[in-house]
Phi, psi and omega in degrees: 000328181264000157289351200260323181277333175290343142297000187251339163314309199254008185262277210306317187279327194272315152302327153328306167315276176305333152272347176295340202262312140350291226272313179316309185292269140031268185333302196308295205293358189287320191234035190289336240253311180295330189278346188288317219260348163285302219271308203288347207317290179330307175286337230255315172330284214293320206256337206223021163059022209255154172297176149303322162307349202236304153337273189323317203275012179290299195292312167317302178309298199303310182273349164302304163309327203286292208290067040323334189254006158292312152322332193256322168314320180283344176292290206305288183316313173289026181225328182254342170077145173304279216324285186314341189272326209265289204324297167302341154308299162340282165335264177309331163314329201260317169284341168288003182277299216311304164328300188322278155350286199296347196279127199275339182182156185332338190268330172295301174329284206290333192270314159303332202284334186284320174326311176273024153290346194253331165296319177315312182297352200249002198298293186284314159328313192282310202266004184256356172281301157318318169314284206291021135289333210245313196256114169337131162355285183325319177199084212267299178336293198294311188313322189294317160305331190290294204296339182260355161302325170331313164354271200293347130001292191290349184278300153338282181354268172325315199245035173209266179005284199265014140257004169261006160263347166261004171270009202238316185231013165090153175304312215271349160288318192307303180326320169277345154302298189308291179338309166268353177294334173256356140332322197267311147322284188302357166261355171272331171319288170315343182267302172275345200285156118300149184306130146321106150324141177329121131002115178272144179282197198280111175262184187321111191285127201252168211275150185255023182235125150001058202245170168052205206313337182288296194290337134346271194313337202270345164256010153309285205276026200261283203282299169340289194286320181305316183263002124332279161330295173319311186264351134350277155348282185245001160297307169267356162295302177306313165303317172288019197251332186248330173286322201090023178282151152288162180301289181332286155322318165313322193265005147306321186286330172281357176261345179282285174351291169333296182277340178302311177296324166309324207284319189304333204257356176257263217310334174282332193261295146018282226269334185318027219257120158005090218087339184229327158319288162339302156327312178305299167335275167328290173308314192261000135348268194309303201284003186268309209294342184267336176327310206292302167005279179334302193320284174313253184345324180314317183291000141292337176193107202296316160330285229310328180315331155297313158302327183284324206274356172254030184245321193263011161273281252263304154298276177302319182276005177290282189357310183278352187241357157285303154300014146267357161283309163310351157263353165298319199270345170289312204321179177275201162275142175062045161208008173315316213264337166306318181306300199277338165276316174324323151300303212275347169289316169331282160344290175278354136322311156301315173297312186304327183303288208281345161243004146337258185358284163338268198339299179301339181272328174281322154329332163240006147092021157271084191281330192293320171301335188292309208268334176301308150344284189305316204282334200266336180287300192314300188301335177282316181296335180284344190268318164301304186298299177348281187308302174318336202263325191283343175284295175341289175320332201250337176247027202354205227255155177117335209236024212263149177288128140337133144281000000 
């Protein structure tokens, strides 16, 4: 009997094992769109001519869309079940990478980048629906930090593989390589996922504005997302425009961004436990605003641009997936996945704001004022999560409003 149970221990950690790394997969390809078109940002100037300004409104449509079409993702998924929501994510990623890949000019560009507006809406919600289907309490937590780590997956991706395959077959093969990678993904989705229950009919339609901790987080991650974006966005653009970087080395910096953000969003989503969580947003703020700093300083000392760039994976980008454990342990019942778009709306609002803004000042070749920006965003984000963890503290447990 007790081999039986430690096999069935060990049958159970190995399915775990294979959705985390699905669900991980999933994230990366949801937003692959954004770290590519940052790493690649040196070329997509130089070959389609488009300004700095016009980089940015790339990440404005695309999360612009997202953050609309997010309240209606989060419906879809509590009604249609995660398998069918991750497959059509898959899916549709893969043809706006193939567009992307595909673009003749700026207008094309902006028309693929919006395309890839539908995965995003639908990336947290579906995989955070799984979890809480598939996965024990206990260890909701780790999973969850492993799968939004997939983000930054993609950002490594982007910004070391698959730019060292585009100094060899050009950006637009590497884009279409991501394109089929992720084709290939929505059919192990489809494969490995269970099958989704019958379709829920349509129910009553309930308010799409925010309350209690949820609506905290969704304007945490407002603030977030803006000074996210930005260095996403314009960090390797900068280095070569300020650094004296190659296109290669530059697009590097968004793959260190990366792996800082993986180890940080699983060990920081760990630590995220019931009482302590509440606490964290605010702190890995504070700890983005010296990031944005670094930045700014880098044009004075060049190293620092390496340092900034792994405080800002290990801090800002932590940020989003410890608040996505705090909409697992909040939501309401039969609303994770609504719950989890309504953050994530935030989020991609934030990403659609914050780099416009940038843009204009990197257009004009002010990154410093630019990255002093980023910190005042970080810095807005830090004064919210604060204030929500001193309200928490002060109406202790038990007592949080429904959203």
């Amino acid at each position: 009997m007790g081999e039986r149970t430690a096999s069935e221990k060990t049958a159970g950690a190995a399915a775990d094992g294979r959705l985390t790394a699905l669900l991980t997969s999933a994230m990366a390809f949801s937003m692959l769109q954004l770290f590519l078109l940052g790493a690649f940002g040196p070329r997509l100037v130089d070959e389609l001519g488009i300004s700095p300004t016009v980089l940015g409104l790339t990440t404005t449509i695309g999360f612009g869309t997202a953050a609309v079409l997010s309240p209606v993702g989060g419906r879809m998924v509590d009604r249609t079940g995660p398998r069918r929501c991750l497959v059509v994510l898959l899916l549709v990623s893969a043809a706006a990478l193939a567009l992307i890949g595909a673009a003749p000019g700026p207008g094309f560009l902006l028309a693929a980048v919006a395309l890839g507006g539908l995965p995003q809406a639908l990336a947290n919600p579906a995989t955070n629906k799984a979890i809480l289907a598939a996965v024990p309490p206990a260890r909701r937590g780790s999973v969850t930090g492993m799968k939004q780590s997939g983000v930054q997956l993609g950002a490594f991706a982007a910004g070391l593989p698959l730019a060292a395959l585009a100094g060899g077959v050009g950006w637009r093969g590497a884009v279409w390589t991501a394109a089929a990678a992720a084709a290939l993904a929505a059919l192990w989705a489809h494969r490995a996922l269970p099958a989704d229950p019958p379709a829920k009919p349509a129910a009553p339609v309930s308010s799409l504005v925010p309350r209690g901790a949820i609506a905290w987080l969704a304007v945490f991650s407002l603030f977030l997302g803006c000074g996210i974006a930005s260095v996403n966005t314009y960090v390797a653009l900068f280095g070569v425009r300020k650094l004296g970087m190659g296109p290669t080395e530059a697009a590097a910096l968004v793959a260190v961004l990366g792996i800082a953000g993986i180890a940080g969003r699983v060990g920081w989503s760990k630590a995220a436990r019931p009482g302590r969580a509440e606490r964290l947003p605010g702190a890995l703020a504070a700890g983005a605003v010296l990031a944005a700093c670094l930045l700014a300083a880098a044009l004075y000392a060049r190293p620092l641009v390496w340092v900034a760039a792994v405080a800002v994976g290990v801090f800002a980008v932590s940020g989003n997936a410890v608040s996505m454990v705090l909409v697992m342990q909040r939501a309401a019942p039969g609303r994770a996945g609504q719950d989890s778009a309504l953050v994530a709306a935030g989020f991609f609002a934030g990403f659609a704001i914050g780099p416009p803004l940038f843009g204009l000042l990197a257009q004009a070749g002010r990154y410093g004022p630019g990255w002093l920006l980023v910190a005042a965003e970080f810095t807005a984000a830090a004064v919210v999560a604060t204030a929500w963890a001193v309200r928490e503290r002060r109406r202790g447990p038990g007592t949080e409003v429904p959203a």
